[in-house]
CSV table of C-alpha atoms in Angstrom, one decimal:
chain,number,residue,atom,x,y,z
A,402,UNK,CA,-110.7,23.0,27.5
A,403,UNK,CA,-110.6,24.4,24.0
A,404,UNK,CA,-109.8,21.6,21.2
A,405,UNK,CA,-108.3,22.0,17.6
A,406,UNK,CA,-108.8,19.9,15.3
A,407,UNK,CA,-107.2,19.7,11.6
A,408,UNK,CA,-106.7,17.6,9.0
A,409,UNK,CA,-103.4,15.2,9.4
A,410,UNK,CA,-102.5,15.5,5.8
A,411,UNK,CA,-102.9,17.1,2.4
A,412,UNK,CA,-101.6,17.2,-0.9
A,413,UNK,CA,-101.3,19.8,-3.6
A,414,UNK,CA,-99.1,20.3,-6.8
A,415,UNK,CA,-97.3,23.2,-7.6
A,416,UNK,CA,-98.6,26.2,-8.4
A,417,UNK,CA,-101.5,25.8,-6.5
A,418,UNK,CA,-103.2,27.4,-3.7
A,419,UNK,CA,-103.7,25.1,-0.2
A,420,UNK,CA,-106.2,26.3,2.2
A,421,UNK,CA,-105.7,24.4,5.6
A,422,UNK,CA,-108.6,24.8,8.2
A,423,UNK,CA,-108.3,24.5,12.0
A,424,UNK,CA,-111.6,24.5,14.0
A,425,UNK,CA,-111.3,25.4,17.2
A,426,UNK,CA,-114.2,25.9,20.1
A,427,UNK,CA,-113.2,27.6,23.5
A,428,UNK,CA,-111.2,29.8,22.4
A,429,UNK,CA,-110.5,32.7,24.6
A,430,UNK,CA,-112.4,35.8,23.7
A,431,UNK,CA,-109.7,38.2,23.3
A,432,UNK,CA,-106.9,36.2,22.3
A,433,UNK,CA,-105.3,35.6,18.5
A,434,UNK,CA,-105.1,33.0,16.1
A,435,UNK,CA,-101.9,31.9,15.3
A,436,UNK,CA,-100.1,29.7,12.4
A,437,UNK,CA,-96.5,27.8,12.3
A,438,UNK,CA,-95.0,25.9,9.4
A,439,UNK,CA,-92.5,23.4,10.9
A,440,UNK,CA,-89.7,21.3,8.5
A,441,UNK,CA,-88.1,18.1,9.5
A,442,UNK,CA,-85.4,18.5,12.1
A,443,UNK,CA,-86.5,22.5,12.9
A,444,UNK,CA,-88.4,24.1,15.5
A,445,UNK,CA,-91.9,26.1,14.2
A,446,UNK,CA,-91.2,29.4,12.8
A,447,UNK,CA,-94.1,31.5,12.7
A,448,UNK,CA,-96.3,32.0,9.7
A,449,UNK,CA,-99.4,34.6,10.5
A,450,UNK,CA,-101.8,35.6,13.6
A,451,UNK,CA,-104.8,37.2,13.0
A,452,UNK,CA,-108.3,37.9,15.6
A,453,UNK,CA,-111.1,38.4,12.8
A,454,UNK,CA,-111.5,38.5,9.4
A,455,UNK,CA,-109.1,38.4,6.9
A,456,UNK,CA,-105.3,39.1,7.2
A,457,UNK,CA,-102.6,39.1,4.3
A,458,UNK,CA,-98.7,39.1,4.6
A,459,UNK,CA,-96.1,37.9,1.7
A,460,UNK,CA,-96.2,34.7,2.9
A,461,UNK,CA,-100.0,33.7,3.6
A,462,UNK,CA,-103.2,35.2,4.4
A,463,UNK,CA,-105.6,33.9,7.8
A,464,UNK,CA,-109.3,34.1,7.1
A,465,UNK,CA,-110.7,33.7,10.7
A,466,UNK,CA,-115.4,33.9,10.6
A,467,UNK,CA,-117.3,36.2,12.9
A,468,UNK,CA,-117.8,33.5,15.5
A,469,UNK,CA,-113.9,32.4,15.7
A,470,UNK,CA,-114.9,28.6,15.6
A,471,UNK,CA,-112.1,27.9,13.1
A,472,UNK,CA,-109.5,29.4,10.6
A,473,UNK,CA,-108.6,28.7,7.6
A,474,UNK,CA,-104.3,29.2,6.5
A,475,UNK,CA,-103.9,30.1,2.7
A,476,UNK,CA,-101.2,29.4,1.0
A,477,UNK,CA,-101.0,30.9,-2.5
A,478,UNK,CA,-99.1,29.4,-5.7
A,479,UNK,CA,-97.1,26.5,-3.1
A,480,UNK,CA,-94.2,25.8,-4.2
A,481,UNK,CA,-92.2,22.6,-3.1
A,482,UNK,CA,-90.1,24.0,-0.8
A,483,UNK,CA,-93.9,24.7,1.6
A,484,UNK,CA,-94.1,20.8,2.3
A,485,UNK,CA,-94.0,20.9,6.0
A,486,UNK,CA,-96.1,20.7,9.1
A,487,UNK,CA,-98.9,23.5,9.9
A,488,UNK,CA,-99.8,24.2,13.6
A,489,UNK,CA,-102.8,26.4,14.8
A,490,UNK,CA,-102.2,27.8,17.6
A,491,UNK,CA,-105.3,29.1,20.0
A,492,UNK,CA,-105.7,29.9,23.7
A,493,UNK,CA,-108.1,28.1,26.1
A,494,UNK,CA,-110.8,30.7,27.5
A,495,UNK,CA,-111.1,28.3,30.5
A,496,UNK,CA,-107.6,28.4,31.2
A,497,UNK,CA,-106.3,32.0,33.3
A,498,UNK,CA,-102.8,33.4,32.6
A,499,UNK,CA,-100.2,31.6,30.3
A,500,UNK,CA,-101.3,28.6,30.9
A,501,UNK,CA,-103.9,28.1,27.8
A,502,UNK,CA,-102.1,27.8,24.5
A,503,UNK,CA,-103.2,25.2,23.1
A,504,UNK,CA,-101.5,23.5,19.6
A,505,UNK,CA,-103.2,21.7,17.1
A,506,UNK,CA,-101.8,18.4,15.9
A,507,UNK,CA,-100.4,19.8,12.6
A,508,UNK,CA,-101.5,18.9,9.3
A,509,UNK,CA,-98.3,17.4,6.9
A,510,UNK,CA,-98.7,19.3,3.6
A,511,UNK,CA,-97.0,17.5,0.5
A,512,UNK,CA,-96.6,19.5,-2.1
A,513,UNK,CA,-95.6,17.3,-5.7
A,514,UNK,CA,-94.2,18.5,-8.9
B,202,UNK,CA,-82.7,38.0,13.5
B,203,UNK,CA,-84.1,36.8,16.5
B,204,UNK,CA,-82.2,33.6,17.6
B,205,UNK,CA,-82.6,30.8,19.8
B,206,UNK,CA,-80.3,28.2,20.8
B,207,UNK,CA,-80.4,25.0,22.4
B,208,UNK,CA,-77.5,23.0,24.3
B,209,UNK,CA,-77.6,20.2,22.3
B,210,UNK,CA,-79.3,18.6,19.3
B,211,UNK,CA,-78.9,14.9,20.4
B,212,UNK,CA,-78.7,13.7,23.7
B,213,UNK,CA,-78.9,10.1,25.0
B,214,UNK,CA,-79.3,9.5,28.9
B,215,UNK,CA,-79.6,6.7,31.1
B,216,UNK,CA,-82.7,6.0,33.0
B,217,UNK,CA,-82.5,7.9,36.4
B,218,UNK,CA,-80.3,10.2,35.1
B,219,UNK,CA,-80.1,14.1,36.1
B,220,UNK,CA,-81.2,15.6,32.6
B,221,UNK,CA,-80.3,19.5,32.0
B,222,UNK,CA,-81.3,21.3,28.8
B,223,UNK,CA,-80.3,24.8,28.4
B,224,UNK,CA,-81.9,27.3,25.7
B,225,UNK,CA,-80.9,30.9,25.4
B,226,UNK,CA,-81.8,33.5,23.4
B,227,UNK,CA,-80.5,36.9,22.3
B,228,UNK,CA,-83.8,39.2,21.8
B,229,UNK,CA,-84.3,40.1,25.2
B,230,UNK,CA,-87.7,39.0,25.3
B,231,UNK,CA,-89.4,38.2,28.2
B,232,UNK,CA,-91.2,35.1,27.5
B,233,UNK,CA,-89.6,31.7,27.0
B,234,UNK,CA,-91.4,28.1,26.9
B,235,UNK,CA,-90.6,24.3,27.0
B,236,UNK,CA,-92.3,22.0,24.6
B,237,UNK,CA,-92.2,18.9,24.0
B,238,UNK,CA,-93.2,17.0,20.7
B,239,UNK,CA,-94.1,13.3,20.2
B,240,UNK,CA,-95.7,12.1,17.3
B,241,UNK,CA,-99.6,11.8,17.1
B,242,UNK,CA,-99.5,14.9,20.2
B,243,UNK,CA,-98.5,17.6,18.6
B,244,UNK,CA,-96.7,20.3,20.9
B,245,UNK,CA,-97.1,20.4,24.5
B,246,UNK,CA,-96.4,23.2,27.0
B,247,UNK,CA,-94.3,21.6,29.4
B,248,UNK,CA,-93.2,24.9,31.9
B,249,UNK,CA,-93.1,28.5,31.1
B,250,UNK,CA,-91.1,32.2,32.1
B,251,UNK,CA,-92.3,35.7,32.1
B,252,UNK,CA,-89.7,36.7,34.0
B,253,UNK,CA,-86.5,36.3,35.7
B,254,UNK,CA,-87.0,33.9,38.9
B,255,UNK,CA,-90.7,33.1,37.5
B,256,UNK,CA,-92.1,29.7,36.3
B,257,UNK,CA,-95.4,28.6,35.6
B,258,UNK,CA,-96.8,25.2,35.7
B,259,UNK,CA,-98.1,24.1,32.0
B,260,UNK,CA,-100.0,20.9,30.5
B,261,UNK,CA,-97.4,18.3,31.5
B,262,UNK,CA,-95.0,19.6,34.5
B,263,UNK,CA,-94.6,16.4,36.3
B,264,UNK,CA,-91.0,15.1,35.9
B,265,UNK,CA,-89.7,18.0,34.8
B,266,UNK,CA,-88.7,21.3,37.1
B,267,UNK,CA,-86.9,24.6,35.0
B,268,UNK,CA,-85.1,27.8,36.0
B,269,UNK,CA,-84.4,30.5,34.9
B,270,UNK,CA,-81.6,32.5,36.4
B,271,UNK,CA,-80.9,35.2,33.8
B,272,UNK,CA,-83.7,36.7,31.2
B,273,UNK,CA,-81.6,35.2,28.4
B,274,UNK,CA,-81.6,31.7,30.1
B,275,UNK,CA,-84.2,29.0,30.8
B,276,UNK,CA,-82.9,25.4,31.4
B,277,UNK,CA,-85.4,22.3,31.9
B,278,UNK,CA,-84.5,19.9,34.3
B,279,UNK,CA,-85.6,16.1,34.3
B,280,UNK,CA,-84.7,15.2,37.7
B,281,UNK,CA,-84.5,11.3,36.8
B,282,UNK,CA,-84.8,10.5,33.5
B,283,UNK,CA,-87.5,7.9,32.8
B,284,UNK,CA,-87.8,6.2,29.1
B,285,UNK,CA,-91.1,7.8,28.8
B,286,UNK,CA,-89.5,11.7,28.2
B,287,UNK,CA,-88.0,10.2,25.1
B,288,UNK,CA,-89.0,12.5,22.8
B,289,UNK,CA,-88.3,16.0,21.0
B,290,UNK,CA,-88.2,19.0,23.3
B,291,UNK,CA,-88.1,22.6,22.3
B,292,UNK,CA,-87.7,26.0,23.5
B,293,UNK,CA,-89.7,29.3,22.3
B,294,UNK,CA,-89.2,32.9,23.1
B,295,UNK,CA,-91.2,35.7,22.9
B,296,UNK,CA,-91.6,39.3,23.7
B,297,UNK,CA,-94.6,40.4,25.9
B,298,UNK,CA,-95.3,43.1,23.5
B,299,UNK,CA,-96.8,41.4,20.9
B,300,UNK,CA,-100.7,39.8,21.0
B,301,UNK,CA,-101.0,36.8,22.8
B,302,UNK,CA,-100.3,33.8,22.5
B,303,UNK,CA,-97.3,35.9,20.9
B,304,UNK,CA,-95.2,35.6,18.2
B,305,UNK,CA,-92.8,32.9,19.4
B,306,UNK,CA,-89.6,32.1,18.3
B,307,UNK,CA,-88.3,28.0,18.7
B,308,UNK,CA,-85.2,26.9,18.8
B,309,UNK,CA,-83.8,23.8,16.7
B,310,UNK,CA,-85.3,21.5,19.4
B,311,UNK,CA,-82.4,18.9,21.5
B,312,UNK,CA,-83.8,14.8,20.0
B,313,UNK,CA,-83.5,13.2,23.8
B,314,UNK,CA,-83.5,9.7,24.0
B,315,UNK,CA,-83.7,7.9,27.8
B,316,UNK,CA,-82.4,4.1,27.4
């Protein structure tokens, strides 16, 4: 089965940027990468997907490596109001159909003043 | 906006209880997930839907059965509740359209407790 791993926690200060890195092996070949910030008492809300490279939106930007072994969320200039949980989400390339997302365990970013 | 909503945001049942959680959503999509979130394990795919009358089997079925009636309506069912499905359950939607695993859209997540 594919695993995720990330770090359970980070801080940063305002102002800053926050990379967050998610290695993943067994990934399915053709599928995305995907990223959720979650706050207290809410469900996920999507952040960013991306298959290779680089990809940017207002929010963040994904770099993903030629060989798809991990990816790496980049916040720029945080602000308080980004301390929350970050999920990568990957899907199993053992695992047919639906049946192969797989969520990594979230890393709790605490952003100070 | 795309919006999904869950029956309840509390819930405390009895051990051996019949258990029904109902999530809906307006975007038409055809997807739509269970999860369930305990600390230290992250989200876990409980049952899916790709379509009306259609369920698939995820990480952690057993307890748990769902249906799913109407495209806008996926219910999870805990046929008797044990104190070991304490924990945070949420529903996702998503459209097929999008690249997998799809942009998915959670709901507020129902805090179940099982005493």
């Amino acid at each position: 089965l594919a695993k995720t791993t990330q770090p359970i926690s980070m801080d940063s200060y305002e102002g800053q940027e926050v990379n967050i890195t998610c290695s993943h092996n067994n990934i399915a070949t053709n599928d995305y990468i995907t990223w959720y910030q979650q706050f207290p008492s809410q469900g996920p809300r999507f952040i960013i997907q991306g298959y290779k490279t680089k990809v940017t939106n207002e929010v963040a930007s994904l770099f993903i490596p030629a060989d798809r072994k991990s990816s790496t969320l980049s916040l720029p200039r945080v602000s308080l109001s980004d301390t929350a949980v970050y999920y990568c989400l990957v899907g199993d390339m053992f695992s047919g159909g639906y049946n192969k997302l797989i969520f990594g365990a979230g890393t709790r970013l605490a952003v100070h003043p | 906006d795309v919006k999904v909503t869950q029956s309840s945001r509390y819930l405390v049942k009895r051990t051996g209880e019949k258990v029904f959680l109902e999530c809906v959503q307006d975007m038409d999509h055809e997807n739509m997930f269970w999860y369930r979130q305990d600390p230290g394990l992250g989200l876990r795919l409980i049952y899916f839907s790709y379509d009306v009358k259609m369920k698939e089997k995820g990480d952690i079925p057993e307890g748990y059965s769902v249906s799913r009636e109407k495209k806008e309506r996926f219910s999870l069912i805990l046929e008797s509740a044990s104190t070991n499905q304490t924990s945070m359950y949420l529903c996702a939607s998503s459209s097929q359209t999008s690249s997998f695993p799809y942009e998915q859209y959670f709901g507020p997540g129902t805090r179940l407790t099982v005493t």
